[in-house]
mmCIF file of C-alpha atoms in Angstrom:
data_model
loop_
_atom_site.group_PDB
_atom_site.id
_atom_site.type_symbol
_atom_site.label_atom_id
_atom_site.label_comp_id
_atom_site.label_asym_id
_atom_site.label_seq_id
_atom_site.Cartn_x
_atom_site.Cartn_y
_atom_site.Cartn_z
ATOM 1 C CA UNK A 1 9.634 10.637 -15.364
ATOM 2 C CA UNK A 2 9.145 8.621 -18.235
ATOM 3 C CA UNK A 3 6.479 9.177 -20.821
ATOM 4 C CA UNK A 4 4.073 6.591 -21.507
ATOM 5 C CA UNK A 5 2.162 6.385 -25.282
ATOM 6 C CA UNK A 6 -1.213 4.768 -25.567
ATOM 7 C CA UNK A 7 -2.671 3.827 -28.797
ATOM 8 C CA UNK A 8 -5.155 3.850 -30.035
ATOM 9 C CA UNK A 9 -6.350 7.090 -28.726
ATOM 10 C CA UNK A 10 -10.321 6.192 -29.739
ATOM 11 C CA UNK A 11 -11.550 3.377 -30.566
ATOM 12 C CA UNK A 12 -15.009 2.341 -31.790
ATOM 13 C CA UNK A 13 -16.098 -1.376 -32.456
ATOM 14 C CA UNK A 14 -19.339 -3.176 -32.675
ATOM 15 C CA UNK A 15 -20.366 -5.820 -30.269
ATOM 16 C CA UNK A 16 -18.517 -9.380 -30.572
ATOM 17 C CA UNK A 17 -15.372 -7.986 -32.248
ATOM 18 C CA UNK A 18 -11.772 -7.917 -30.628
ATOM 19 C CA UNK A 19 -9.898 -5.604 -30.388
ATOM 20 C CA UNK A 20 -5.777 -5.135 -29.102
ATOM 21 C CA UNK A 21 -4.267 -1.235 -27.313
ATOM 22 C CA UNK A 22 -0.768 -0.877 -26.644
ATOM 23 C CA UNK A 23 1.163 1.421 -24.199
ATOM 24 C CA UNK A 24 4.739 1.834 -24.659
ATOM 25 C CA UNK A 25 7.373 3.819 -23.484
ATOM 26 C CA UNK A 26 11.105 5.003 -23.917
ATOM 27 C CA UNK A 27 12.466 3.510 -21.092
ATOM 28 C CA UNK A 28 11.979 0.151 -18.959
ATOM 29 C CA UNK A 29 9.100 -0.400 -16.509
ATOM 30 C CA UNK A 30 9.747 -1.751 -13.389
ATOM 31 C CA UNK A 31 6.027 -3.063 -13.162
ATOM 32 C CA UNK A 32 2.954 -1.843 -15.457
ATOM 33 C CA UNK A 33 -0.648 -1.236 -14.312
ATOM 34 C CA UNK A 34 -3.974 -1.203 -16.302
ATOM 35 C CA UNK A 35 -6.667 0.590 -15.458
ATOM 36 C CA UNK A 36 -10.335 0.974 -16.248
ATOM 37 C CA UNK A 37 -12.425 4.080 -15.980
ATOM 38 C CA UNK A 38 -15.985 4.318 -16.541
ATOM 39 C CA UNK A 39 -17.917 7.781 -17.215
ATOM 40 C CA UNK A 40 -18.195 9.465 -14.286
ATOM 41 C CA UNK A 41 -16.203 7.338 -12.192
ATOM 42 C CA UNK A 42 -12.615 7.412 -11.180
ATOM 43 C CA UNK A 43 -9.877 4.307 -12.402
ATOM 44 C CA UNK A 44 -10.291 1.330 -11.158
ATOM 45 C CA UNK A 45 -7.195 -1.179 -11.253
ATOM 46 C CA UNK A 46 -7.539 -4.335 -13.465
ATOM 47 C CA UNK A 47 -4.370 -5.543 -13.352
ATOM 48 C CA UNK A 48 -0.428 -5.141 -12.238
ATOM 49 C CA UNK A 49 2.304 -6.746 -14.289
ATOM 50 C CA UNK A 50 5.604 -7.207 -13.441
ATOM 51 C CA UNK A 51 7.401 -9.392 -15.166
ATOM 52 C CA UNK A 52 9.147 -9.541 -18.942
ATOM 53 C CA UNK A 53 6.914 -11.903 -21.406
ATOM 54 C CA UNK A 54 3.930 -11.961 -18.868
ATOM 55 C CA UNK A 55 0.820 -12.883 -19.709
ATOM 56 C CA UNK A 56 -2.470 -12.362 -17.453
ATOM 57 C CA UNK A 57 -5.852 -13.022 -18.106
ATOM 58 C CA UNK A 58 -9.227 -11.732 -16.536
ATOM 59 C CA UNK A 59 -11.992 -13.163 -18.272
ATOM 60 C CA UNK A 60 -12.005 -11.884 -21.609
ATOM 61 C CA UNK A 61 -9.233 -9.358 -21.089
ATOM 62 C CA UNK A 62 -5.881 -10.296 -22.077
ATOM 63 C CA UNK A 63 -2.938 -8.697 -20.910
ATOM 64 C CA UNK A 64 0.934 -8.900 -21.846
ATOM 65 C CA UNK A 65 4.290 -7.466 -20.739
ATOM 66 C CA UNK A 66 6.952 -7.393 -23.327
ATOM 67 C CA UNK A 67 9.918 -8.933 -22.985
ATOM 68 C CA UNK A 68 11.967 -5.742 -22.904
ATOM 69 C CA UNK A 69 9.018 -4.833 -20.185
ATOM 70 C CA UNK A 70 8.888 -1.426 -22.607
ATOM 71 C CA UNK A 71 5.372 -2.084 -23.822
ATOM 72 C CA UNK A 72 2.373 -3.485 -22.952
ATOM 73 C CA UNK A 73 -0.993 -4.795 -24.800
ATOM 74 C CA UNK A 74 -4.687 -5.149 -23.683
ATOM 75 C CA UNK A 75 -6.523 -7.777 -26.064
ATOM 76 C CA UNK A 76 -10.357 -8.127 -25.286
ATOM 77 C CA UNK A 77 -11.819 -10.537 -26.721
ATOM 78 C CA UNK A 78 -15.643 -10.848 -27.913
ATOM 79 C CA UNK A 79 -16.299 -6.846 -27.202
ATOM 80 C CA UNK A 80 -19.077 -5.939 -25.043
ATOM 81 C CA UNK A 81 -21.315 -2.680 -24.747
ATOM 82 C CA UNK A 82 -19.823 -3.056 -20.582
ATOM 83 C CA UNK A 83 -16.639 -2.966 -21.861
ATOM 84 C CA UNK A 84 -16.768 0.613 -22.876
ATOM 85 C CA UNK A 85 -15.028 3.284 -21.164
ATOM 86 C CA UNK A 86 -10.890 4.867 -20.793
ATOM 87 C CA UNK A 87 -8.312 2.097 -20.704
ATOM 88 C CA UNK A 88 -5.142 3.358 -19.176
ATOM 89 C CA UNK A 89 -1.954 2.656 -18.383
ATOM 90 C CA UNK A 90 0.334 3.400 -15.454
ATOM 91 C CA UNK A 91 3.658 3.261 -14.700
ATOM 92 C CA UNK A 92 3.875 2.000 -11.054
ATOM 93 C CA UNK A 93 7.747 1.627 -10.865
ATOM 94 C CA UNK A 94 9.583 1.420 -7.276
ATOM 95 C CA UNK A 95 9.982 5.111 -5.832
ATOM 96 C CA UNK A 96 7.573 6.707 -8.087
ATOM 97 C CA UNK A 97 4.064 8.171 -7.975
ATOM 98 C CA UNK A 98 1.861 6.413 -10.459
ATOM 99 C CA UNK A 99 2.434 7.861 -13.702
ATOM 100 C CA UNK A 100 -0.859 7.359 -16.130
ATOM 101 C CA UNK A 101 -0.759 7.805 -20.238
ATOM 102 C CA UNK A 102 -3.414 9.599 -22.073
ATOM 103 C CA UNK A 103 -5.781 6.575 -22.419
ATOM 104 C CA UNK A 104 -7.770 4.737 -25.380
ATOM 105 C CA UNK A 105 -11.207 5.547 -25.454
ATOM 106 C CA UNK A 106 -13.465 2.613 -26.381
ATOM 107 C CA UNK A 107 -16.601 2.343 -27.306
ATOM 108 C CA UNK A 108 -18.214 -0.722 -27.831
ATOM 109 C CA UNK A 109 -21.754 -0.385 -29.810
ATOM 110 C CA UNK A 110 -24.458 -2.708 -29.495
ATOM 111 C CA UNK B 1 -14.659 -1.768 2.971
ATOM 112 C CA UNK B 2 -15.910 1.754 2.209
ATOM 113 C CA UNK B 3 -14.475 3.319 -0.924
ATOM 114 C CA UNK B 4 -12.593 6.559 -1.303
ATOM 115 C CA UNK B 5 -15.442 9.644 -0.798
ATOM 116 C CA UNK B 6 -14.538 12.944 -2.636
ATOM 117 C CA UNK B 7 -17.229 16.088 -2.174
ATOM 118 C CA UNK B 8 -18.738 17.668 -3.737
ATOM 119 C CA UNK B 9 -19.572 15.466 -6.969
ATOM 120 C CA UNK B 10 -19.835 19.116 -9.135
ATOM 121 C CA UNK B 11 -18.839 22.731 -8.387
ATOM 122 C CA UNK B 12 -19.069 25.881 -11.226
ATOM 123 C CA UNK B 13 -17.258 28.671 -10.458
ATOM 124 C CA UNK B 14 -16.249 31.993 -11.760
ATOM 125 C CA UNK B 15 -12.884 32.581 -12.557
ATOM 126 C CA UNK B 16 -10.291 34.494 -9.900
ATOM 127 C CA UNK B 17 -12.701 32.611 -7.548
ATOM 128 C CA UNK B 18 -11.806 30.281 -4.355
ATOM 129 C CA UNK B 19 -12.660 26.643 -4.143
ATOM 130 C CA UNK B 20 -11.716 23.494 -1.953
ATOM 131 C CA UNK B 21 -12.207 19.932 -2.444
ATOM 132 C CA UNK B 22 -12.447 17.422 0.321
ATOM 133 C CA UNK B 23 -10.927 13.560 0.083
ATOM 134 C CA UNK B 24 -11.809 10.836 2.735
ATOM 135 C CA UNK B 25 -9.512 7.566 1.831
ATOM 136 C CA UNK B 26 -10.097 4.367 3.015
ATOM 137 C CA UNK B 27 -9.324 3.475 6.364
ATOM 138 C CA UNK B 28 -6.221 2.818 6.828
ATOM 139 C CA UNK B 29 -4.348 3.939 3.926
ATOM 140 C CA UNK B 30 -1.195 5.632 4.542
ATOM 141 C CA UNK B 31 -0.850 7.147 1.141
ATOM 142 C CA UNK B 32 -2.868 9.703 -0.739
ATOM 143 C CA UNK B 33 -2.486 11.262 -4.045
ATOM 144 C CA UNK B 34 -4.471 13.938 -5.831
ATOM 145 C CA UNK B 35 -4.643 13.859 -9.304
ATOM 146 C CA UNK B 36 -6.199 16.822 -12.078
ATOM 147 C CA UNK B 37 -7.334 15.013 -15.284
ATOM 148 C CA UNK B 38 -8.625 17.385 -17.934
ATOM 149 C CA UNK B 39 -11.272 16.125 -20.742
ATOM 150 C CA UNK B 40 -9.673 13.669 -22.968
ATOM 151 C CA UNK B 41 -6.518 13.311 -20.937
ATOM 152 C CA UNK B 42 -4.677 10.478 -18.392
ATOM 153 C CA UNK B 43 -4.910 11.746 -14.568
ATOM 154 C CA UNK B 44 -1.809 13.701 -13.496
ATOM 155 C CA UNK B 45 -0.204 13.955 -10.142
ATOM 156 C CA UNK B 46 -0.439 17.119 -8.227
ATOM 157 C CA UNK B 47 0.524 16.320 -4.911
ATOM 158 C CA UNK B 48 0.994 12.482 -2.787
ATOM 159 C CA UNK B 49 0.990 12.357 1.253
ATOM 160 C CA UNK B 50 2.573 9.446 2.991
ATOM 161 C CA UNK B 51 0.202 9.956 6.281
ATOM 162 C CA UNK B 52 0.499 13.008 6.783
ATOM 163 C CA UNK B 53 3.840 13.767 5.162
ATOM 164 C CA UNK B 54 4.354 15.586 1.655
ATOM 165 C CA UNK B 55 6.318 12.954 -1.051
ATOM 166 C CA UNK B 56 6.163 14.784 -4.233
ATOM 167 C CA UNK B 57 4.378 17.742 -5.177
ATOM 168 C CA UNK B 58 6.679 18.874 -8.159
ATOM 169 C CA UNK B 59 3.630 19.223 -10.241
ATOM 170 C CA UNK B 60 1.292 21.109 -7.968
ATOM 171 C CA UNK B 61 0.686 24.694 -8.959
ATOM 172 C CA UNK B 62 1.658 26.037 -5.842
ATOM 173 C CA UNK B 63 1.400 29.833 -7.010
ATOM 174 C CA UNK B 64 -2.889 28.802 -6.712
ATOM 175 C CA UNK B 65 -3.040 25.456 -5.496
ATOM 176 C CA UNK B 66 -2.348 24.057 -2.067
ATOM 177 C CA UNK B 67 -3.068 20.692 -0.010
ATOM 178 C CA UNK B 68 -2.978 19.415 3.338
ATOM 179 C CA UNK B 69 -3.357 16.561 5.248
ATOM 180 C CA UNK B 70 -3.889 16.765 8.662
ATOM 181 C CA UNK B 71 -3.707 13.796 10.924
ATOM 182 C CA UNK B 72 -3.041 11.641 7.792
ATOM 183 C CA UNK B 73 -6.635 10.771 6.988
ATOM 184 C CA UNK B 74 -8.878 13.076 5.299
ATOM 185 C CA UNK B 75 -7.288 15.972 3.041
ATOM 186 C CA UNK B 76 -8.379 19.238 1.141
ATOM 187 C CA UNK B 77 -7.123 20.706 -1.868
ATOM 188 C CA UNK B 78 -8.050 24.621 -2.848
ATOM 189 C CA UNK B 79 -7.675 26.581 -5.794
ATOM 190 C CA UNK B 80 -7.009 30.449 -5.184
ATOM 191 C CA UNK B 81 -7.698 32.207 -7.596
ATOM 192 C CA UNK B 82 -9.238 29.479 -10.032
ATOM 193 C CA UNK B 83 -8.333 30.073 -13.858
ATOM 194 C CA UNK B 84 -10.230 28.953 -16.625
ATOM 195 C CA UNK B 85 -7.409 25.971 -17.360
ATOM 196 C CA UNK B 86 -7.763 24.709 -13.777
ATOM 197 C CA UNK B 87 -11.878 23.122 -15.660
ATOM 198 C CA UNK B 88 -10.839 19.259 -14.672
ATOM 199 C CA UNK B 89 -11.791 16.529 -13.009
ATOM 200 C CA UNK B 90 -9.990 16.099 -9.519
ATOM 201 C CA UNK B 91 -9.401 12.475 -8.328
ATOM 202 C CA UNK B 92 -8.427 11.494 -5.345
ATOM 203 C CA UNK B 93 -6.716 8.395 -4.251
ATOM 204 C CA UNK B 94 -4.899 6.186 -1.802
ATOM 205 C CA UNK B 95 -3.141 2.831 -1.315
ATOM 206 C CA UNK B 96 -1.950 1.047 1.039
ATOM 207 C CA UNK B 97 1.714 0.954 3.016
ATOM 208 C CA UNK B 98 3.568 -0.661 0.606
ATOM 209 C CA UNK B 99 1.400 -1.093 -2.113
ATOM 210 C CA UNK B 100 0.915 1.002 -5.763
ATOM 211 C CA UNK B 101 -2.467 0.004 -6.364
ATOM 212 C CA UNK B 102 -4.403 3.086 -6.345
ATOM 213 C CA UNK B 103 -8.257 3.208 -5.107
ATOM 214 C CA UNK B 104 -9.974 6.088 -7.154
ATOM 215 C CA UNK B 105 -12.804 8.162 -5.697
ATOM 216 C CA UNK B 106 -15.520 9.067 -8.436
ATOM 217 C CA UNK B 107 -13.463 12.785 -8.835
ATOM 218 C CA UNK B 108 -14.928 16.345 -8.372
ATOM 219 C CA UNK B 109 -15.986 17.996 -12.026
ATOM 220 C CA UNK B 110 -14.722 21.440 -11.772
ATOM 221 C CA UNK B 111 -15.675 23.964 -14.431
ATOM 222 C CA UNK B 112 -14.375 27.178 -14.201
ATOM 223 C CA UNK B 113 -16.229 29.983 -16.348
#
């Protein structure tokens, strides 16, 4: 089971700003997940990605695969008090259970 | 689609006692996981069921926790005899044949005093 390293592990920004996490890991992913999850709620899947150099975007969210496919970013752009909560990643590679880092707390203030 | 359903939302209990959990995925999902995520932490497997079949459970407790899933749809997971370490959140999950995206229920907030 690889171990996956999120950072930062808090974050606090004020409304409007952007802001970049990473997750990385020792060993290759075979595909990366993001998740969301909101106080109170459970994760909720924003995005899969699978392959080397990839770059996805949902709305103002950002996301890129390295080129290794060792590490991963999150860039949101132009903050928002909604966008507050756990980001975290996931290993979801082949024959194994999802794997999930510690998270970045954000906090976005208005 | 209905989402995930996990009951209850909040239990307290005293430690060395019992408690179970209940987890309704969605229709038609052949896998479910259970996951413990304590304050500050990323979720962490305990046990996954493909139907109604254990896959992994190399991280479950099984000295105080077990888990079934009978028929392949809804499953329980009980603590016996909670410890004060076992104060988590409990998620439940499931996805689809063939699929690793994960549909979270909203978790069961265990404290254990």
């Amino acid at each position: 089971t690889q171990l996956l390293e999120q950072s930062p592990q808090f974050l606090s920004i004020q409304e409007g700003e952007n802001l970049t996490v990473y997750c990385n890991s020792s060993s290759v992913f075979s595909s990366l997940q993001w998740y969301r999850q909101e106080p109170g709620e459970g994760p909720v899947l924003l995005v899969t990605v699978v392959t080397g150099g990839e770059v996805k975007k949902l709305k103002r969210l950002t996301f890129q695969f390295g080129d290794a496919r060792k590490d991963s970013s999150l860039h949101i752009t132009a903050a928002q008090p909604g966008d507050t909560g756990l980001y975290l990643c996931a290993d979801s590679s082949g024959n194994t259970p999802l794997v999930f880092g510690k998270g970045t707390r954000l906090s976005v203030i208005a | 689609e209905a989402g995930v359903a996990q009951s209850p939302r909040y239990k307290i209990i005293e430690k060395r006692q019992s408690v179970a959990f209940w987890c309704n995925p969605i229709s038609g999902h052949a896998t479910l996981y259970w996951y413990q995520q304590i304050l500050g932490q990323g979720p962490k497997l305990l046990i996954q069921f493909q139907n109604n079949g254990v896959v992994d459970d190399s991280q479950l407790p099984k000295d105080r926790f077990s888990a079934e899933r009978l028929k392949g749809v809804d499953s329980t997971l009980k603590i016996q005899p909670a410890k004060l370490e076992d104060s988590a959140v409990y998620l439940c999950a499931s996805s689809p044949q063939g699929s690793f995206e994960a549909f979270f229920g909203q978790g069961t907030r265990l404290t254990v005093v």
